[in-house]
PDB file of C-alpha atoms and ligand atoms in Angstrom:
ATOM      1  CA  MET A   1      -1.540   6.372  20.963  1.00 62.00           C
ATOM      2  CA  THR A   2      -3.090   6.484  17.512  1.00 83.00           C
ATOM      3  CA  ASP A   3      -5.958   4.211  16.561  1.00 94.00           C
ATOM      4  CA  CYS A   4      -4.747   4.094  12.943  1.00 98.00           C
ATOM      5  CA  ILE A   5      -3.664   0.507  12.338  1.00 98.00           C
ATOM      6  CA  PHE A   6      -1.190   1.414   9.595  1.00 98.00           C
ATOM      7  CA  CYS A   7       0.417   4.154  11.719  1.00 98.00           C
ATOM      8  CA  ARG A   8       0.837   1.507  14.401  1.00 98.00           C
ATOM      9  CA  ILE A   9       2.451  -0.883  11.907  1.00 98.00           C
ATOM     10  CA  ALA A  10       4.760   1.932  10.735  1.00 97.00           C
ATOM     11  CA  GLU A  11       5.726   2.578  14.360  1.00 96.00           C
ATOM     12  CA  GLY A  12       6.353  -1.120  15.045  1.00 96.00           C
ATOM     13  CA  GLU A  13       3.541  -1.368  17.611  1.00 97.00           C
ATOM     14  CA  ILE A  14       1.704  -3.963  15.513  1.00 97.00           C
ATOM     15  CA  SER A  15       3.657  -6.602  13.651  1.00 97.00           C
ATOM     16  CA  ALA A  16       3.519  -7.106   9.918  1.00 98.00           C
ATOM     17  CA  ARG A  17       5.476  -9.207   7.425  1.00 98.00           C
ATOM     18  CA  VAL A  18       7.666  -6.371   6.207  1.00 98.00           C
ATOM     19  CA  ILE A  19       9.162  -6.562   2.707  1.00 98.00           C
ATOM     20  CA  LEU A  20      11.028  -3.278   2.586  1.00 98.00           C
ATOM     21  CA  GLU A  21      11.423  -0.073   4.530  1.00 97.00           C
ATOM     22  CA  THR A  22      12.719   3.325   3.543  1.00 98.00           C
ATOM     23  CA  GLU A  23      12.851   6.636   5.364  1.00 98.00           C
ATOM     24  CA  SER A  24       9.447   7.564   3.950  1.00 98.00           C
ATOM     25  CA  VAL A  25       7.531   4.316   3.253  1.00 98.00           C
ATOM     26  CA  LEU A  26       7.026   0.757   4.446  1.00 98.00           C
ATOM     27  CA  ALA A  27       5.887  -2.288   2.412  1.00 98.00           C
ATOM     28  CA  PHE A  28       4.433  -5.433   3.939  1.00 98.00           C
ATOM     29  CA  HIS A  29       2.326  -8.442   2.971  1.00 98.00           C
ATOM     30  CA  ASP A  30      -1.440  -7.975   3.031  1.00 98.00           C
ATOM     31  CA  LEU A  31      -3.071  -9.997   5.820  1.00 98.00           C
ATOM     32  CA  ASN A  32      -5.874 -11.140   3.515  1.00 98.00           C
ATOM     33  CA  PRO A  33      -4.263 -11.577   0.079  1.00 98.00           C
ATOM     34  CA  ALA A  34      -6.413 -11.132  -3.030  1.00 97.00           C
ATOM     35  CA  ALA A  35      -3.731 -12.644  -5.304  1.00 97.00           C
ATOM     36  CA  PRO A  36      -0.753 -15.012  -4.876  1.00 98.00           C
ATOM     37  CA  HIS A  37       1.348 -11.909  -4.208  1.00 98.00           C
ATOM     38  CA  HIS A  38      -0.369  -9.031  -2.433  1.00 98.00           C
ATOM     39  CA  ALA A  39       1.665  -6.322  -0.746  1.00 98.00           C
ATOM     40  CA  LEU A  40       0.748  -2.923   0.642  1.00 99.00           C
ATOM     41  CA  VAL A  41       2.952   0.157   0.511  1.00 99.00           C
ATOM     42  CA  ILE A  42       2.178   2.853   3.073  1.00 98.00           C
ATOM     43  CA  PRO A  43       3.719   6.223   3.799  1.00 98.00           C
ATOM     44  CA  ARG A  44       5.094   6.488   7.331  1.00 98.00           C
ATOM     45  CA  ARG A  45       3.293   9.804   7.672  1.00 97.00           C
ATOM     46  CA  HIS A  46      -0.470   9.587   8.093  1.00 98.00           C
ATOM     47  CA  ILE A  47      -2.540  10.707   5.107  1.00 98.00           C
ATOM     48  CA  ALA A  48      -6.087   9.400   5.401  1.00 98.00           C
ATOM     49  CA  THR A  49      -7.120   9.294   1.740  1.00 98.00           C
ATOM     50  CA  LEU A  50      -5.734  10.168  -1.672  1.00 98.00           C
ATOM     51  CA  ASP A  51      -8.379  12.887  -1.750  1.00 98.00           C
ATOM     52  CA  GLU A  52      -6.563  14.548   1.160  1.00 98.00           C
ATOM     53  CA  ALA A  53      -3.105  14.387  -0.427  1.00 98.00           C
ATOM     54  CA  GLU A  54      -1.618  17.785  -1.240  1.00 98.00           C
ATOM     55  CA  PRO A  55       0.947  19.107  -3.707  1.00 98.00           C
ATOM     56  CA  ASP A  56       3.606  18.845  -0.948  1.00 97.00           C
ATOM     57  CA  ASP A  57       2.948  15.088  -0.855  1.00 98.00           C
ATOM     58  CA  ARG A  58       4.080  14.676  -4.476  1.00 98.00           C
ATOM     59  CA  SER A  59       7.434  13.175  -3.632  1.00 98.00           C
ATOM     60  CA  LEU A  60       5.964  10.870  -0.965  1.00 98.00           C
ATOM     61  CA  LEU A  61       3.404   9.542  -3.460  1.00 98.00           C
ATOM     62  CA  GLY A  62       6.246   8.965  -5.923  1.00 98.00           C
ATOM     63  CA  ASP A  63       8.171   7.086  -3.217  1.00 98.00           C
ATOM     64  CA  MET A  64       5.145   4.812  -2.760  1.00 98.00           C
ATOM     65  CA  MET A  65       4.985   4.000  -6.481  1.00 98.00           C
ATOM     66  CA  LEU A  66       8.708   3.311  -6.717  1.00 98.00           C
ATOM     67  CA  ALA A  67       8.588   1.144  -3.589  1.00 98.00           C
ATOM     68  CA  GLY A  68       5.703  -0.813  -5.169  1.00 98.00           C
ATOM     69  CA  ALA A  69       7.846  -1.501  -8.236  1.00 98.00           C
ATOM     70  CA  GLU A  70      10.751  -2.528  -6.003  1.00 98.00           C
ATOM     71  CA  VAL A  71       8.500  -4.929  -4.072  1.00 98.00           C
ATOM     72  CA  ALA A  72       7.441  -6.588  -7.357  1.00 98.00           C
ATOM     73  CA  ARG A  73      11.095  -7.004  -8.368  1.00 98.00           C
ATOM     74  CA  GLN A  74      12.134  -8.314  -4.949  1.00 98.00           C
ATOM     75  CA  LEU A  75       9.291 -10.847  -4.849  1.00 98.00           C
ATOM     76  CA  GLY A  76      10.029 -11.923  -8.432  1.00 98.00           C
ATOM     77  CA  PHE A  77       6.813 -11.063 -10.293  1.00 98.00           C
ATOM     78  CA  ALA A  78       7.800  -7.778 -11.942  1.00 98.00           C
ATOM     79  CA  LYS A  79       8.591  -9.201 -15.369  1.00 98.00           C
ATOM     80  CA  LYS A  80       5.367 -11.208 -15.630  1.00 98.00           C
ATOM     81  CA  GLY A  81       3.377  -8.177 -14.570  1.00 98.00           C
ATOM     82  CA  TYR A  82       1.303  -6.880 -11.737  1.00 98.00           C
ATOM     83  CA  ARG A  83      -1.217  -4.232 -10.757  1.00 98.00           C
ATOM     84  CA  THR A  84      -1.005  -1.311  -8.361  1.00 98.00           C
ATOM     85  CA  VAL A  85      -4.244   0.008  -6.881  1.00 98.00           C
ATOM     86  CA  LEU A  86      -4.990   2.840  -4.490  1.00 98.00           C
ATOM     87  CA  ASN A  87      -8.595   2.752  -3.293  1.00 98.00           C
ATOM     88  CA  CYS A  88     -10.105   6.083  -2.275  1.00 98.00           C
ATOM     89  CA  ASN A  89     -13.065   6.528   0.042  1.00 98.00           C
ATOM     90  CA  HIS A  90     -16.214   4.432   0.250  1.00 98.00           C
ATOM     91  CA  ASN A  91     -17.045   3.919  -3.413  1.00 97.00           C
ATOM     92  CA  GLY A  92     -13.414   3.158  -4.164  1.00 97.00           C
ATOM     93  CA  GLY A  93     -13.480   0.312  -1.646  1.00 97.00           C
ATOM     94  CA  GLN A  94     -11.169   1.910   0.923  1.00 98.00           C
ATOM     95  CA  SER A  95     -11.467   0.243   4.322  1.00 98.00           C
ATOM     96  CA  VAL A  96      -8.291   1.467   6.077  1.00 98.00           C
ATOM     97  CA  TYR A  97      -8.057   5.242   6.205  1.00 98.00           C
ATOM     98  CA  HIS A  98      -4.280   5.610   5.872  1.00 98.00           C
ATOM     99  CA  ILE A  99      -3.377   5.617   2.195  1.00 98.00           C
ATOM    100  CA  HIS A 100      -1.835   2.437   0.876  1.00 98.00           C
ATOM    101  CA  LEU A 101      -0.836   1.165  -2.523  1.00 99.00           C
ATOM    102  CA  HIS A 102      -1.883  -2.420  -3.228  1.00 98.00           C
ATOM    103  CA  VAL A 103       0.655  -4.372  -5.293  1.00 98.00           C
ATOM    104  CA  LEU A 104      -0.964  -7.496  -6.735  1.00 98.00           C
ATOM    105  CA  GLY A 105       0.695 -10.174  -8.815  1.00 98.00           C
ATOM    106  CA  GLY A 106       1.176 -13.880  -9.404  1.00 97.00           C
ATOM    107  CA  ARG A 107      -1.895 -14.428 -11.583  1.00 97.00           C
ATOM    108  CA  ASN A 108      -3.704 -12.906 -14.529  1.00 96.00           C
ATOM    109  CA  LEU A 109      -5.692  -9.943 -13.225  1.00 96.00           C
ATOM    110  CA  SER A 110      -8.916  -9.254 -15.066  1.00 94.00           C
ATOM    111  CA  TRP A 111      -9.963  -5.808 -16.230  1.00 95.00           C
ATOM    112  CA  PRO A 112     -12.092  -3.840 -15.484  1.00 93.00           C
ATOM    113  CA  PRO A 113     -12.023  -4.572 -11.752  1.00 90.00           C
ATOM    114  CA  GLY A 114     -15.333  -5.233 -10.002  1.00 80.00           C
TER     115      GLY A 114
HETATM  116  P1  AMP B   1      -8.474  -1.103   1.353  1.00 62.73           P
HETATM  117  O1  AMP B   1      -9.755  -1.893   1.313  1.00 62.73           O
HETATM  118  O2  AMP B   1      -8.014  -0.606   0.021  1.00 62.73           O
HETATM  119  O3  AMP B   1      -8.526  -0.024   2.407  1.00 62.73           O
HETATM  120  O4  AMP B   1      -7.357  -2.152   1.783  1.00 62.73           O
HETATM  121  C1  AMP B   1      -7.051  -2.430   3.103  1.00 62.73           C
HETATM  122  C2  AMP B   1      -6.178  -3.672   3.082  1.00 62.73           C
HETATM  123  O5  AMP B   1      -5.487  -3.756   4.307  1.00 62.73           O
HETATM  124  C3  AMP B   1      -6.959  -4.976   2.898  1.00 62.73           C
HETATM  125  O6  AMP B   1      -6.480  -5.664   1.748  1.00 62.73           O
HETATM  126  C4  AMP B   1      -6.669  -5.735   4.206  1.00 62.73           C
HETATM  127  O7  AMP B   1      -6.546  -7.115   4.002  1.00 62.73           O
HETATM  128  C5  AMP B   1      -5.354  -5.109   4.640  1.00 62.73           C
HETATM  129  N1  AMP B   1      -5.071  -5.138   6.063  1.00 62.73           N
HETATM  130  C6  AMP B   1      -5.857  -4.703   7.065  1.00 62.73           C
HETATM  131  N2  AMP B   1      -5.239  -4.852   8.255  1.00 62.73           N
HETATM  132  C7  AMP B   1      -4.005  -5.365   7.976  1.00 62.73           C
HETATM  133  C8  AMP B   1      -2.886  -5.731   8.772  1.00 62.73           C
HETATM  134  N3  AMP B   1      -2.899  -5.591  10.118  1.00 62.73           N
HETATM  135  N4  AMP B   1      -1.799  -6.234   8.156  1.00 62.73           N
HETATM  136  C9  AMP B   1      -1.776  -6.381   6.825  1.00 62.73           C
HETATM  137  N5  AMP B   1      -2.795  -6.041   6.007  1.00 62.73           N
HETATM  138  C10 AMP B   1      -3.903  -5.547   6.580  1.00 62.73           C
END
C-alpha cells in the first residue's frame, strides 16, 4: 500500500469530494480551502513534483490543465475568473508530493501571491 495520500484518493482508499474523473486525472475539493472555491486536480499516476515531470508527461499535464478549466465551468466561476497554481518543492510551498493543480475562484485573488 502506498503512503501517498493522493494516490490513495485516486485509488478510492481515502474519500474525497470528487468533482470530476477522467481516465487520467481526478478533481476534488480541497480539504482546507483558501478561497470560496478551491479544487485540486491530480494525475492518477504518481509524479512527485513538477520538477520530476518528463517530456512523456506532456499530455497528462495538459489533461490536468483542461480538467482545471472544466472544474471552473462546472462549479460556475469560470466566467468571473480564477487562478490555477502548481506549487513545486519546498520554496514553492508544496506540502503533498504528488503533483496537483490548485483551482481557486470565488473571490478577487491578489497578485503577486505571498
Ligand atoms: P500544496 O501545499 O500545494 O502541496 O497543496 C496541498 C493541498 O492539499 C492543500 O491545499 C491541502 O489542503 C490539500 N489536502 C491535503 N490533504 C487533502 C485531502 N485528504 N483531501 C483534500 N485536500 C487535501
